[in-house]
CSV table of C-alpha atoms in Angstrom, one decimal:
chain,number,residue,atom,x,y,z
A,25,MET,CA,24.3,-27.6,-10.3
A,26,LYS,CA,22.6,-24.5,-11.6
A,27,LYS,CA,20.2,-22.6,-9.3
A,28,GLY,CA,17.6,-20.1,-10.4
A,29,ILE,CA,15.7,-17.2,-8.9
A,30,LEU,CA,12.3,-16.2,-10.0
A,31,VAL,CA,11.1,-12.7,-9.1
A,32,VAL,CA,7.3,-12.8,-9.6
A,33,THR,CA,4.7,-10.0,-9.7
A,34,PHE,CA,1.3,-9.5,-11.3
A,35,GLY,CA,2.8,-7.1,-13.8
A,36,THR,CA,2.1,-3.6,-15.2
A,37,THR,CA,2.1,-2.2,-18.7
A,38,SER,CA,3.8,1.0,-17.5
A,39,LEU,CA,7.4,1.0,-18.5
A,40,LYS,CA,8.2,3.8,-16.1
A,41,ALA,CA,6.7,1.8,-13.2
A,42,ARG,CA,8.6,-1.4,-14.1
A,43,GLN,CA,11.8,0.5,-14.3
A,44,ALA,CA,11.2,2.0,-10.9
A,45,THR,CA,10.1,-1.2,-9.1
A,46,THR,CA,10.3,-4.7,-10.6
A,47,ASN,CA,13.5,-4.0,-12.7
A,48,LYS,CA,15.3,-2.6,-9.7
A,49,ILE,CA,14.4,-5.5,-7.5
A,50,ILE,CA,15.6,-7.9,-10.2
A,51,LYS,CA,18.8,-6.0,-10.6
A,52,LYS,CA,19.4,-6.1,-6.8
A,53,ALA,CA,18.8,-9.9,-6.9
A,54,LYS,CA,21.4,-10.3,-9.6
A,55,GLU,CA,23.9,-8.3,-7.6
A,56,GLN,CA,23.2,-10.2,-4.4
A,57,PHE,CA,23.2,-13.7,-6.1
A,58,PRO,CA,25.8,-13.5,-8.9
A,59,ASP,CA,26.0,-17.3,-9.2
A,60,PHE,CA,22.2,-17.7,-9.7
A,61,LEU,CA,20.2,-17.3,-12.9
A,62,VAL,CA,17.7,-14.6,-12.1
A,63,GLN,CA,14.5,-14.2,-14.1
A,64,GLY,CA,11.6,-11.8,-13.7
A,65,ALA,CA,8.0,-13.1,-14.3
A,66,PHE,CA,4.5,-11.7,-14.6
A,67,THR,CA,1.5,-13.7,-13.6
A,68,SER,CA,-0.9,-11.7,-15.9
A,69,ARG,CA,-1.0,-13.0,-19.4
A,70,LYS,CA,-3.0,-10.0,-20.5
A,71,VAL,CA,-0.4,-7.6,-19.2
A,72,MET,CA,2.5,-9.6,-20.7
A,73,ASP,CA,0.8,-9.8,-24.1
A,74,LYS,CA,0.3,-6.1,-24.2
A,75,ILE,CA,3.9,-5.4,-23.3
A,76,SER,CA,5.2,-7.9,-25.9
A,77,ASN,CA,3.2,-6.0,-28.6
A,78,GLN,CA,4.7,-2.7,-27.6
A,79,GLU,CA,8.3,-3.2,-26.5
A,80,HIS,CA,11.1,-5.5,-25.8
A,81,THR,CA,11.4,-6.7,-22.2
A,82,ASN,CA,13.5,-9.2,-20.3
A,83,ILE,CA,10.5,-10.2,-18.2
A,84,GLU,CA,8.5,-13.3,-19.1
A,85,TYR,CA,5.1,-14.7,-18.5
A,86,LEU,CA,5.3,-17.0,-15.5
A,87,ASP,CA,5.2,-20.3,-17.4
A,88,ASP,CA,7.6,-19.1,-20.0
A,89,ALA,CA,10.0,-17.9,-17.3
A,90,ILE,CA,10.0,-21.3,-15.7
A,91,GLN,CA,10.5,-23.0,-19.0
A,92,LYS,CA,13.5,-20.8,-19.7
A,93,LEU,CA,15.1,-21.7,-16.4
A,94,LYS,CA,14.5,-25.4,-17.1
A,95,GLN,CA,16.1,-25.1,-20.5
A,96,LYS,CA,19.1,-23.6,-18.8
A,97,GLU,CA,19.3,-26.7,-16.6
A,98,CYS,CA,18.4,-25.1,-13.3
A,99,ARG,CA,17.8,-27.8,-10.7
A,100,GLU,CA,16.9,-25.6,-7.7
A,101,LEU,CA,14.3,-22.8,-7.9
A,102,TYR,CA,13.9,-19.9,-5.4
A,103,VAL,CA,10.8,-17.8,-5.8
A,104,GLU,CA,10.4,-14.3,-4.4
A,105,PRO,CA,6.8,-13.1,-4.8
A,106,LEU,CA,6.4,-9.3,-4.9
A,107,TYR,CA,3.2,-9.4,-2.9
A,108,LEU,CA,2.2,-7.4,0.1
A,109,THR,CA,1.1,-10.3,2.3
A,110,GLU,CA,-0.4,-13.8,2.3
A,111,SER,CA,-3.4,-13.9,0.0
A,112,ASN,CA,-5.5,-16.1,-2.3
A,113,ASP,CA,-3.4,-14.8,-5.2
A,114,LEU,CA,-0.2,-15.9,-3.6
A,115,ALA,CA,-1.7,-19.3,-2.8
A,116,LYS,CA,-2.7,-19.7,-6.5
A,117,LEU,CA,0.8,-18.7,-7.5
A,118,GLN,CA,2.4,-21.3,-5.2
A,119,THR,CA,0.0,-24.0,-6.6
A,120,VAL,CA,1.0,-23.2,-10.2
A,121,ILE,CA,4.7,-23.2,-9.5
A,122,HIS,CA,4.5,-26.4,-7.5
A,123,GLY,CA,3.1,-28.0,-10.6
A,124,TYR,CA,6.7,-28.0,-11.7
A,125,ASP,CA,8.0,-29.9,-8.7
A,126,ALA,CA,9.0,-32.9,-10.9
A,127,ASP,CA,11.2,-30.6,-13.0
A,128,PHE,CA,13.3,-29.3,-10.1
A,129,GLN,CA,15.1,-30.9,-7.2
A,130,LYS,CA,13.9,-28.1,-5.0
A,131,ILE,CA,11.4,-25.2,-5.1
A,132,VAL,CA,11.5,-22.8,-2.3
A,133,PHE,CA,9.4,-19.6,-1.7
A,134,GLY,CA,10.5,-16.5,0.0
A,135,ASP,CA,8.0,-14.5,2.1
A,136,PRO,CA,5.9,-11.6,0.8
A,137,LEU,CA,6.6,-8.1,2.2
A,138,LEU,CA,4.6,-8.5,5.4
A,139,THR,CA,4.4,-11.8,7.3
A,140,THR,CA,5.5,-11.4,10.9
A,141,VAL,CA,4.5,-8.9,13.6
A,142,ASN,CA,8.0,-7.3,13.3
A,143,ASP,CA,7.4,-7.0,9.5
A,144,PHE,CA,4.3,-4.9,10.2
A,145,LYS,CA,6.0,-2.9,13.0
A,146,ASP,CA,9.0,-2.0,10.8
A,147,PHE,CA,6.7,-1.2,7.8
A,148,ALA,CA,4.5,1.1,9.9
A,149,ILE,CA,7.6,2.9,11.1
A,150,PHE,CA,8.7,3.3,7.5
A,151,LEU,CA,5.3,4.6,6.3
A,152,ASN,CA,5.3,7.2,9.1
A,153,SER,CA,8.8,8.3,8.0
A,154,VAL,CA,7.6,9.2,4.4
A,155,GLY,CA,7.7,12.9,3.8
A,156,ASP,CA,8.4,15.7,6.2
A,157,LEU,CA,5.1,16.5,7.7
A,158,LYS,CA,4.1,19.7,9.4
A,159,LEU,CA,1.8,19.6,12.4
A,160,ASP,CA,-1.3,20.3,10.3
A,161,GLU,CA,-0.4,17.7,7.6
A,162,GLY,CA,-1.1,14.0,7.3
A,163,ASN,CA,-0.2,11.1,5.1
A,164,LEU,CA,-2.9,8.8,3.8
A,165,PHE,CA,-1.9,5.5,2.2
A,166,ILE,CA,-4.6,4.1,0.1
A,167,GLY,CA,-5.0,0.4,-0.7
A,168,HIS,CA,-7.6,-1.5,-2.8
A,169,GLY,CA,-8.9,-3.5,0.2
A,170,THR,CA,-11.2,-6.5,0.3
A,171,ALA,CA,-13.7,-8.0,2.7
A,172,LYS,CA,-11.6,-11.1,3.0
A,173,SER,CA,-10.0,-11.4,6.4
A,174,ASN,CA,-6.3,-11.6,5.4
A,175,ARG,CA,-6.1,-8.4,3.4
A,176,PHE,CA,-8.7,-6.7,5.8
A,177,ILE,CA,-6.3,-7.4,8.7
A,178,LEU,CA,-3.3,-6.0,6.8
A,179,HIS,CA,-4.8,-2.5,6.4
A,180,THR,CA,-6.4,-2.3,9.8
A,181,THR,CA,-3.2,-3.5,11.6
A,182,LEU,CA,-1.0,-0.9,9.8
A,183,ASP,CA,-3.6,1.9,10.5
A,184,TYR,CA,-3.8,0.9,14.2
A,185,MET,CA,0.0,0.8,14.6
A,186,MET,CA,0.1,4.5,13.5
A,187,LEU,CA,-2.8,5.8,15.6
A,188,ASP,CA,-0.6,8.1,17.5
A,189,THR,CA,0.8,9.7,14.3
A,190,ASN,CA,-0.4,11.8,11.5
A,191,SER,CA,-0.2,8.8,9.1
A,192,PHE,CA,-3.3,6.8,8.1
A,193,VAL,CA,-4.1,3.7,6.1
A,194,GLY,CA,-7.4,3.3,4.2
A,195,THR,CA,-9.0,1.1,1.6
A,196,VAL,CA,-11.3,1.9,-1.3
A,197,GLU,CA,-13.3,-1.3,-1.0
A,198,SER,CA,-13.2,-2.2,2.7
A,199,TYR,CA,-12.0,-0.8,6.0
A,200,PRO,CA,-10.6,1.6,7.2
A,201,ASP,CA,-13.0,3.7,5.2
A,202,LEU,CA,-12.5,7.3,4.2
A,203,GLY,CA,-15.3,8.6,6.4
A,204,SER,CA,-13.8,7.3,9.7
A,205,ILE,CA,-10.3,8.5,8.6
A,206,MET,CA,-11.6,12.0,7.9
A,207,GLN,CA,-13.2,12.1,11.4
A,208,ARG,CA,-9.8,11.3,13.0
A,209,MET,CA,-8.0,13.8,10.8
A,210,ARG,CA,-10.4,16.6,12.0
A,211,ILE,CA,-9.8,15.6,15.6
A,212,LYS,CA,-6.1,16.0,15.0
A,213,ASN,CA,-6.7,19.4,13.2
A,214,ILE,CA,-5.1,18.2,10.0
A,215,GLN,CA,-5.6,20.6,7.1
A,216,ARG,CA,-3.5,19.2,4.3
A,217,VAL,CA,-3.4,15.5,3.2
A,218,HIS,CA,-0.7,13.8,1.1
A,219,LEU,CA,-2.2,10.8,-0.7
A,220,TYR,CA,0.0,7.8,-1.5
A,221,PRO,CA,-0.8,4.4,-3.0
A,222,LEU,CA,-0.4,1.4,-0.7
A,223,MET,CA,0.3,-0.7,-3.7
A,224,LEU,CA,3.6,-2.0,-5.1
A,225,VAL,CA,3.0,-0.2,-8.4
A,226,ALA,CA,1.3,3.2,-8.9
A,227,GLY,CA,-0.9,2.2,-11.8
A,228,ILE,CA,-4.3,3.3,-13.2
A,229,HIS,CA,-6.2,2.6,-9.9
A,230,ALA,CA,-3.8,4.7,-7.9
A,231,SER,CA,-3.9,7.5,-10.4
A,232,LYS,CA,-7.6,7.6,-10.4
A,233,ASP,CA,-8.1,7.9,-6.6
A,234,ILE,CA,-5.0,9.9,-5.8
A,235,VAL,CA,-4.7,12.6,-8.4
A,236,SER,CA,-8.1,12.6,-10.1
A,237,GLY,CA,-10.7,15.2,-9.2
A,238,GLU,CA,-13.5,13.0,-10.5
A,239,LYS,CA,-16.7,12.6,-8.4
A,240,GLY,CA,-16.5,9.6,-6.0
A,241,THR,CA,-12.7,9.5,-5.8
A,242,TRP,CA,-10.9,9.9,-2.5
A,243,ASN,CA,-9.1,12.9,-3.6
A,244,LYS,CA,-12.4,14.7,-4.6
A,245,MET,CA,-14.1,13.6,-1.4
A,246,LEU,CA,-11.3,14.9,0.8
A,247,MET,CA,-11.4,18.2,-1.1
A,248,ASP,CA,-15.2,18.4,-0.6
A,249,GLY,CA,-14.6,17.7,3.1
A,250,GLY,CA,-12.5,20.8,3.4
A,251,PHE,CA,-9.0,19.3,3.1
A,252,GLU,CA,-6.2,20.5,0.9
A,253,THR,CA,-4.7,17.5,-1.0
A,254,THR,CA,-1.6,16.5,-2.9
A,255,GLY,CA,-1.2,13.3,-4.8
A,256,GLN,CA,2.0,11.3,-4.7
A,257,LEU,CA,2.1,8.6,-7.4
A,258,ILE,CA,4.9,6.6,-5.8
A,259,GLY,CA,4.4,2.8,-5.7
A,260,LEU,CA,5.7,1.0,-2.6
A,261,GLY,CA,8.1,-0.9,-4.9
A,262,GLU,CA,10.0,2.3,-5.6
A,263,TYR,CA,11.2,2.7,-2.1
A,264,GLU,CA,14.6,1.3,-1.1
A,265,PHE,CA,13.1,0.0,2.1
A,266,VAL,CA,10.7,-2.2,0.3
A,267,GLN,CA,13.1,-3.3,-2.4
A,268,ASN,CA,15.7,-4.3,0.3
A,269,LYS,CA,13.0,-6.2,2.3
A,270,PHE,CA,12.2,-8.4,-0.7
A,271,ILE,CA,15.9,-9.1,-1.2
A,272,SER,CA,16.3,-9.9,2.5
A,273,ASN,CA,13.4,-12.3,2.4
A,274,LEU,CA,15.0,-14.1,-0.6
A,275,LYS,CA,18.4,-14.1,1.0
A,276,ARG,CA,17.0,-15.7,4.1
A,277,VAL,CA,15.4,-18.7,2.3
A,278,VAL,CA,18.5,-19.2,0.1
A,279,GLU,CA,20.7,-19.4,3.2
A,280,VAL,CA,18.4,-21.7,5.1
A,281,SER,CA,18.1,-24.1,2.2
A,282,ARG,CA,21.8,-24.5,1.8
């Protein structure tokens, strides 16, 4: 009986970003599970259509990817969502894929990146290890943010876990906000701030807030606040730690389901 693995993410039109993140995770999944059919999938039709018009790719739109695995007679489907944590988007993804329950004997989901308390603790330790900070330097990891409780808790929890360090987590649309972070940085006498995206892929939004000097961006507001800044356009999915965590999540559900 054939078994399939679906590695799912929203998608990005940046070839460089895909090569550094999604493609590497798919490659690791193929190496870890040589007897499985491994397929990458994007949930954004808009992104997928744009890619298809520009280049050849082995990643499919979600429904097309599932159909491809069906045609190859997969009877068990294991899904690893490349998401930061539980969210409405993940719930929608699960609903869509479970719409194919009749086509498979089994559909099993792996966890997103952060699910348990230990996941958060390990991830906070990882974030604080990024770079080689001097005493007057700090790391600021920037997420989109939302007022909805599940994502709100993600950022505040990570930020709280690093209170005794020179690493901070903030969100553009929610909390922790930049004003409160800058106050804490001044208390710690931080002079230089390294900005990183707290996003799986360093796309357009990350580029705007991290390296742009436009009015209203976090980079510009930090500079206006008297801080020196450097922008690091490195998506979370580019780090071995994150890639291996997704593979570990997938491995766990495959082993449990045997």
